[in-house]
Coordinates of C-alpha atoms and ligand atoms in Angstrom, one line a residue:
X1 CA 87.2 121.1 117.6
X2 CA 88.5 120.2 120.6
X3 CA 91.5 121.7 122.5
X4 CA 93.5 119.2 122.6
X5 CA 97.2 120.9 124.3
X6 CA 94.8 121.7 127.3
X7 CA 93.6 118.1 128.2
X8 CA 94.7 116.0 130.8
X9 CA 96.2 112.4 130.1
X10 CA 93.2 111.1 131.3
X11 CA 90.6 113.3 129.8
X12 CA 92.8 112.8 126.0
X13 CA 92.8 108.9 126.5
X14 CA 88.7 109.4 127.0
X15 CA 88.8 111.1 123.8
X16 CA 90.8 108.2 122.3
X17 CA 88.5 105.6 123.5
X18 CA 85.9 107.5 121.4
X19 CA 87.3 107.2 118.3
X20 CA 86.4 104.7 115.6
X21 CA 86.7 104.0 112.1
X22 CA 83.0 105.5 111.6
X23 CA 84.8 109.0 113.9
X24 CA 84.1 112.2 111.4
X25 CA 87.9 113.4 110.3
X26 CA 87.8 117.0 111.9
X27 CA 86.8 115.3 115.2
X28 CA 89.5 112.3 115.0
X29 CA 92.0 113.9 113.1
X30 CA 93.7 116.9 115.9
X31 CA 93.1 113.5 118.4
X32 CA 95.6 111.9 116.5
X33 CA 98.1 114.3 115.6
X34 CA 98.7 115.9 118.9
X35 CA 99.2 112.0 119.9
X36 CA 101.3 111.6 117.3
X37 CA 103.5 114.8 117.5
X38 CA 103.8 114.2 121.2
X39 CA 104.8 110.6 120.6
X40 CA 107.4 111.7 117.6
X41 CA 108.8 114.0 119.7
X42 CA 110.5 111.7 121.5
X43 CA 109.5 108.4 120.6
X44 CA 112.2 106.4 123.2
X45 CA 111.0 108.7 125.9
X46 CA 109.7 107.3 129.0
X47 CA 105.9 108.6 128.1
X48 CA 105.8 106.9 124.8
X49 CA 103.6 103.9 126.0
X50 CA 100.9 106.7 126.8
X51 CA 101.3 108.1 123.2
X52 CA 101.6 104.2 121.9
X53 CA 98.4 103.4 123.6
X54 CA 96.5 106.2 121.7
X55 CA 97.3 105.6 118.6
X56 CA 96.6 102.1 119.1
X57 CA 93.2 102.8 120.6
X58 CA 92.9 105.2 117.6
X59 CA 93.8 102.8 115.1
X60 CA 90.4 101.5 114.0
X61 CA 90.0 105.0 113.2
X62 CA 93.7 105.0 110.9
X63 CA 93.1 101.8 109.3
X64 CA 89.5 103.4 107.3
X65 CA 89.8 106.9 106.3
X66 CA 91.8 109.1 108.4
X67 CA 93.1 112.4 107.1
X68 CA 96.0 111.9 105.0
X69 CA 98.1 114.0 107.2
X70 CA 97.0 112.4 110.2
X71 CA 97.8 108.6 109.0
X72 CA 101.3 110.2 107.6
X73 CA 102.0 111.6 110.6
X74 CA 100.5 108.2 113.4
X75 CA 102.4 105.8 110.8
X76 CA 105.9 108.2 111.2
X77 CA 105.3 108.5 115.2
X78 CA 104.7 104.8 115.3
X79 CA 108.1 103.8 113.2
X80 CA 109.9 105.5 114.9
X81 CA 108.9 104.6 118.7
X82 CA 109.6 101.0 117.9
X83 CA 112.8 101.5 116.2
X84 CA 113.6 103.5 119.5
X85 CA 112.4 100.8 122.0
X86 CA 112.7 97.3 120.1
X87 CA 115.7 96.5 121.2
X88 CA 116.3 97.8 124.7
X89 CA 117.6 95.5 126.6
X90 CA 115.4 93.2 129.0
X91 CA 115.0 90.2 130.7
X92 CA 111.7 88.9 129.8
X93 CA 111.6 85.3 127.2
X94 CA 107.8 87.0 126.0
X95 CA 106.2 90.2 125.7
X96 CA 101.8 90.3 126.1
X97 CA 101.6 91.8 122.9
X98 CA 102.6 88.2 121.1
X99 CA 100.7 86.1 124.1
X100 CA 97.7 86.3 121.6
X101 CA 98.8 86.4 118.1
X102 CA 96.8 82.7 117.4
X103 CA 93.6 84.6 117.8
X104 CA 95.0 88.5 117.1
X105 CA 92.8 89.7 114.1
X106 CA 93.3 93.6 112.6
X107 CA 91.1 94.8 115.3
X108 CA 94.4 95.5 117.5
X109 CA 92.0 98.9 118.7
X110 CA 89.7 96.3 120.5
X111 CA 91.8 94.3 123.2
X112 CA 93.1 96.0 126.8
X113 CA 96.8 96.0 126.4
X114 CA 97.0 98.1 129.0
X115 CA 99.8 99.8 127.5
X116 CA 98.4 103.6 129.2
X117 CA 98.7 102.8 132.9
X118 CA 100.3 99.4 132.8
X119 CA 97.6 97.6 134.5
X120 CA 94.7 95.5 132.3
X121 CA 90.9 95.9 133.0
X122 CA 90.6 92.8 133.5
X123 CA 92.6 89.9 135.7
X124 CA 92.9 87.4 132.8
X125 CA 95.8 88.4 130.9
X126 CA 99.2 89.2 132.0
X127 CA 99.4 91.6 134.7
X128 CA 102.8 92.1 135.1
X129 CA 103.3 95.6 134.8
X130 CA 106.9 95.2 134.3
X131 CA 106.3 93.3 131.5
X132 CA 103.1 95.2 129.6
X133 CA 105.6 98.4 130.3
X134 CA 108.4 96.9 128.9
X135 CA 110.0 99.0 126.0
X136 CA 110.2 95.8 123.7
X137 CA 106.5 95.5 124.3
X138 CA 105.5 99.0 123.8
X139 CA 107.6 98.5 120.4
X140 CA 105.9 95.5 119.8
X141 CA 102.3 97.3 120.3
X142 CA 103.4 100.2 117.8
X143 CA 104.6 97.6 115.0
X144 CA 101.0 95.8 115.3
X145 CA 99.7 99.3 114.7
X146 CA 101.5 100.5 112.0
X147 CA 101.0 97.0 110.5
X148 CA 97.4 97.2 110.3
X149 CA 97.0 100.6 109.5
X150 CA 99.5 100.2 106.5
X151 CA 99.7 96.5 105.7
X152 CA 103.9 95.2 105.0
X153 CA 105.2 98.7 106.4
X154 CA 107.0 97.4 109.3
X155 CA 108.8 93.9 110.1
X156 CA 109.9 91.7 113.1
X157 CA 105.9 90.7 113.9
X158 CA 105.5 87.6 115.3
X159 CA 104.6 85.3 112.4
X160 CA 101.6 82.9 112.8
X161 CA 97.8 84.1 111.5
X162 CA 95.0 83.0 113.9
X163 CA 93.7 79.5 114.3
X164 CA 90.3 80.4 112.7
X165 CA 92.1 82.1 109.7
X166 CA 94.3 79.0 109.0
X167 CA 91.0 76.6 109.4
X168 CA 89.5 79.5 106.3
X169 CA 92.6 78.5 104.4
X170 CA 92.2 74.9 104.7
X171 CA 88.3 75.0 103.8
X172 CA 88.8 76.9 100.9
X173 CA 91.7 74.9 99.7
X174 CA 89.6 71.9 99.2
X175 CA 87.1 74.0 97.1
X176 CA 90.2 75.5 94.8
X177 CA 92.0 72.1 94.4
X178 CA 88.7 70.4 93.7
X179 CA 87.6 67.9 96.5
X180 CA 85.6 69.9 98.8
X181 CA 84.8 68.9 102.0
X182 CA 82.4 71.2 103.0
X183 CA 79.4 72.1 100.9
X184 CA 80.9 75.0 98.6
X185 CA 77.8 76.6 98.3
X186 CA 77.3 77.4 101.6
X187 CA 80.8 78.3 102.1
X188 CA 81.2 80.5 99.0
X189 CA 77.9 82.2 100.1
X190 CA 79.1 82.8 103.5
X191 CA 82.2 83.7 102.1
X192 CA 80.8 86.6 99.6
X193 CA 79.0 87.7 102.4
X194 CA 81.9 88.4 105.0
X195 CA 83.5 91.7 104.5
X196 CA 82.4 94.3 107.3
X197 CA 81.4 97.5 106.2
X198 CA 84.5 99.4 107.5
X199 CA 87.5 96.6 107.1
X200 CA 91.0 97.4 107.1
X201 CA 93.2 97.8 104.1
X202 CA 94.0 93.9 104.7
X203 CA 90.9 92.6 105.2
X204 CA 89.4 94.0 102.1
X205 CA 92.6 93.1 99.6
X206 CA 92.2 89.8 101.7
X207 CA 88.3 89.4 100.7
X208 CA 89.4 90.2 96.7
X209 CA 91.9 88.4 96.8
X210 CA 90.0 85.0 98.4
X211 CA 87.1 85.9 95.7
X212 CA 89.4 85.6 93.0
X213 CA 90.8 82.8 94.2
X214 CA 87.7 81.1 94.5
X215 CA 85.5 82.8 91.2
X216 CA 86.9 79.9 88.8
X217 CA 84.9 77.3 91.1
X218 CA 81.8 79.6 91.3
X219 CA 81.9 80.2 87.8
X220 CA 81.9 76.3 86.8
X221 CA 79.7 73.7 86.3
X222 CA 80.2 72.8 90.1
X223 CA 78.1 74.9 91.5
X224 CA 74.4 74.5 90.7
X225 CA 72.9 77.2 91.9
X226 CA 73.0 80.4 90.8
X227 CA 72.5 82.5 94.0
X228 CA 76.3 81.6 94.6
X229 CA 78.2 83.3 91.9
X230 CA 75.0 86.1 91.8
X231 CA 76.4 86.8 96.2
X232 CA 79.9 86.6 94.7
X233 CA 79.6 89.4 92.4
X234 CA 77.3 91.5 94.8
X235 CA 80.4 91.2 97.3
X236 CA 82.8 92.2 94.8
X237 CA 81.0 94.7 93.4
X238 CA 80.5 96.4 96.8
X239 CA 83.8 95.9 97.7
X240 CA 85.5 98.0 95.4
X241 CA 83.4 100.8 96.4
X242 CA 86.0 100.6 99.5
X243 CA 89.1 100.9 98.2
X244 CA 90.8 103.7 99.1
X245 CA 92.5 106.3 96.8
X246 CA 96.0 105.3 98.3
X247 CA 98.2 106.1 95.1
X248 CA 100.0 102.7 93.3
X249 CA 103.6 102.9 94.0
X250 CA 104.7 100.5 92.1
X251 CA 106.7 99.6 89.1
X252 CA 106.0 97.9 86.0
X253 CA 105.4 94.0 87.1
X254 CA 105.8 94.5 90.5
X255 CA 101.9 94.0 90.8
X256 CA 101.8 90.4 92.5
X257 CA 100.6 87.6 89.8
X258 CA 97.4 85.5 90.8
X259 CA 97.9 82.7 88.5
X260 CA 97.9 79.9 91.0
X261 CA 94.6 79.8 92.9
X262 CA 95.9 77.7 95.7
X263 CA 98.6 80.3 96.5
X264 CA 95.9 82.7 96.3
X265 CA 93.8 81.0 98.4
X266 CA 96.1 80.6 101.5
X267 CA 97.5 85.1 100.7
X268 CA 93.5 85.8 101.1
X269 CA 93.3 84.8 104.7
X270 CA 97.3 85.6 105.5
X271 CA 96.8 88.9 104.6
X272 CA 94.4 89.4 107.1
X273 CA 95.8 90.3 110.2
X274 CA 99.3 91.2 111.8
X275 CA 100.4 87.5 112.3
X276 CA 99.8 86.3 109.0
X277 CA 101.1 89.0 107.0
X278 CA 104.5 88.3 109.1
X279 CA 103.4 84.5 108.3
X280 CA 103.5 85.4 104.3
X281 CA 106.2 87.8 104.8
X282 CA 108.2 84.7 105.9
X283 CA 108.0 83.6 102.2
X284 CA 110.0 86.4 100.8
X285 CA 112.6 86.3 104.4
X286 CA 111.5 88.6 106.2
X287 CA 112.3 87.2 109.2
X288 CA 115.5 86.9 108.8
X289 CA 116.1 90.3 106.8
X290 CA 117.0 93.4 108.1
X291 CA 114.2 96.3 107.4
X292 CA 115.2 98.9 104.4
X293 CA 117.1 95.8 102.5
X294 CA 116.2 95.3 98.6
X295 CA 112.9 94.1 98.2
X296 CA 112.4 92.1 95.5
X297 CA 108.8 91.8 95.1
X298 CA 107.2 94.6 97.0
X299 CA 104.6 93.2 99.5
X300 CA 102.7 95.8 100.3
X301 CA 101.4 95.8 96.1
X302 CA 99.0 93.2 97.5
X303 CA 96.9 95.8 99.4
X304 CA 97.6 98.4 96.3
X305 CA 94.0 99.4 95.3
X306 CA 95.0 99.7 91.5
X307 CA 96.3 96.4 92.1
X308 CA 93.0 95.2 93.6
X309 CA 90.8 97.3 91.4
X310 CA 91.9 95.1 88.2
X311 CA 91.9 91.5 90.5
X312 CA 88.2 92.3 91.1
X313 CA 87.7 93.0 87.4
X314 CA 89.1 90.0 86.5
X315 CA 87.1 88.2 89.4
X316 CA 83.7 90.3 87.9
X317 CA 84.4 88.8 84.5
X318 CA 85.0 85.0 85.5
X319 CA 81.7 85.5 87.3
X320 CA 79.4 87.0 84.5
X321 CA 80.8 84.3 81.9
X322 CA 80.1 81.3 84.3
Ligands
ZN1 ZN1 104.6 107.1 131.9
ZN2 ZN1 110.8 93.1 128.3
ZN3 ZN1 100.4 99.2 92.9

């Protein structure tokens, strides 16, 4: 266990570097809620960048299978320290967290934001320490956090999934409306075989949710082979052996419907990362809503496991009867 009240900044932000989703829970755990006690205990503070950057660092970590106290507690910390900095004044027209968002994935962990010291690693990005200090930027680094760790739980992220994501979308789409234009064997194989063995909660309900949309296809008389639909179901399969025992919070019918495979198609690849959940969010106005406002159709129920759990049956049994 380590002692974390008697570490130094830089000695706790080595620890942080060595935490991943793969990090045992009694090692990552203390990590993160000394970084998140010190960060909610005064989340507009002029330290909270350092806090910020941990739990960022940390997030690969939050997004698989932290302790349930711990994720409470990072998710709380991170709220609140952008509802404290988001809208401090400043002079800047862009922040660095947003310079990126057309390539930004759910690996936020993996960049240098340079959000601990206020100088980057490296030359390339933006080095203005003014700026990567900034309060709104800080804010913006927590939101991106909390986003991935728990999909839909924040708002004001930039809107806009990555480039590669949208060319997914548009790939796929020919395959569910029926005029592929790449050979959907190959990209339903390559497809199936995509999801890494720790993803986020938004990359996996993002991987059930594209096999659904795509199962009818593999199921038909279109596909020839039968390795395709057998690599579908493996994926599926093994998939829901990653769900995570987050309870279902929802109401009767609040569970999203998956009628339309198109729509379904273009919310597998949005969900994602960061920019296109904002990008979905869009849909339902988030963008121009104030947070804690009515929601009518809960968004987060598309990363809700006993959501997912009966998509992937449904997907299972399309596939079996093809
Ligand atoms: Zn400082
Ligand atoms: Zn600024
Ligand atoms: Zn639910």
């Amino acid at each position: 266990m380590i002692d974390t009240p008697h570490l130094t900044i830089a000695q706790l932000a080595d620890a942080w570097q060595h935490i991943c989703a793969a990090s045992p829970a009694d090692k990552a755990d203390p990590l993160v809620l000394d970084c998140a006690h010190r960060l909610a205990s005064d989340p507009g503070g002029e330290h909270a960048h350092v806090w910020v950057s941990g739990l960022v660092t940390m997030s690969g970590y939050l997004a698989w299978r932290p302790g349930q106290t711990a994720e409470r507690a990072a998710l709380d910390a991170l709220h609140a320290a952008a509802k404290a900095l988001a809208d401090r004044p400043c002079s800047h027209d862009s922040h660095p967290y947003e310079a990126e968002m057309d390539a930004l994935e759910d690996e936020v962990w993996a960049g240098d934001n340079g959000l601990l010291t206020g100088e980057l690693a490296s030359p390339d990005g933006d080095t203005d320490t003014g700026r990567i200090l900034c309060p709104v930027n800080v804010a913006g680094w927590a939101r991106l956090a909390a986003d991935v760790i728990a999909p839909f739980s924040v708002r004001r992220i930039p809107a806009g999934a990555p480039r590669y994501h949208h060319s997914c979308i548009r790939t796929l789409s020919g395959i569910v409306n029926d005029y592929p234009y790449c050979d959907p064997h190959d990209v339903l194989t390559d497809e199936a075989a995509c999801l890494p063995p720790q993803p986020t909660r938004g990359v996996l309900a993002g991987y059930l949710v594209t096999m659904n949309a795509t199962c009818w296809y593999a199921a038909s008389e279109r596909i020839t082979d039968p390795a395709v639909p057998a690599a579908m179901l493996k994926g599926v399969r093994a998939a829901v052996t990653l769900l995570s025992d987050h309870p279902c919070t929802h109401g009767p019918g609040e569970h999203p419907d998956t009628n339309d495979p198109d729509h379904l198609n273009r919310v597998g690849y949005l969900l994602r990362s960061p920019g296109g959940r904002a990008e979905f969010a869009e849909d339902y106005g988030w963008d121009v809503e104030d947070e804690d406002e009515y929601e009518e159709e809960p968004l987060d129920a598309w990363v809700c496991p006993a959501f997912l759990h009966d998509l992937a049956d449904e997907t299972l049994d399309a596939l079996k009867v093809g």
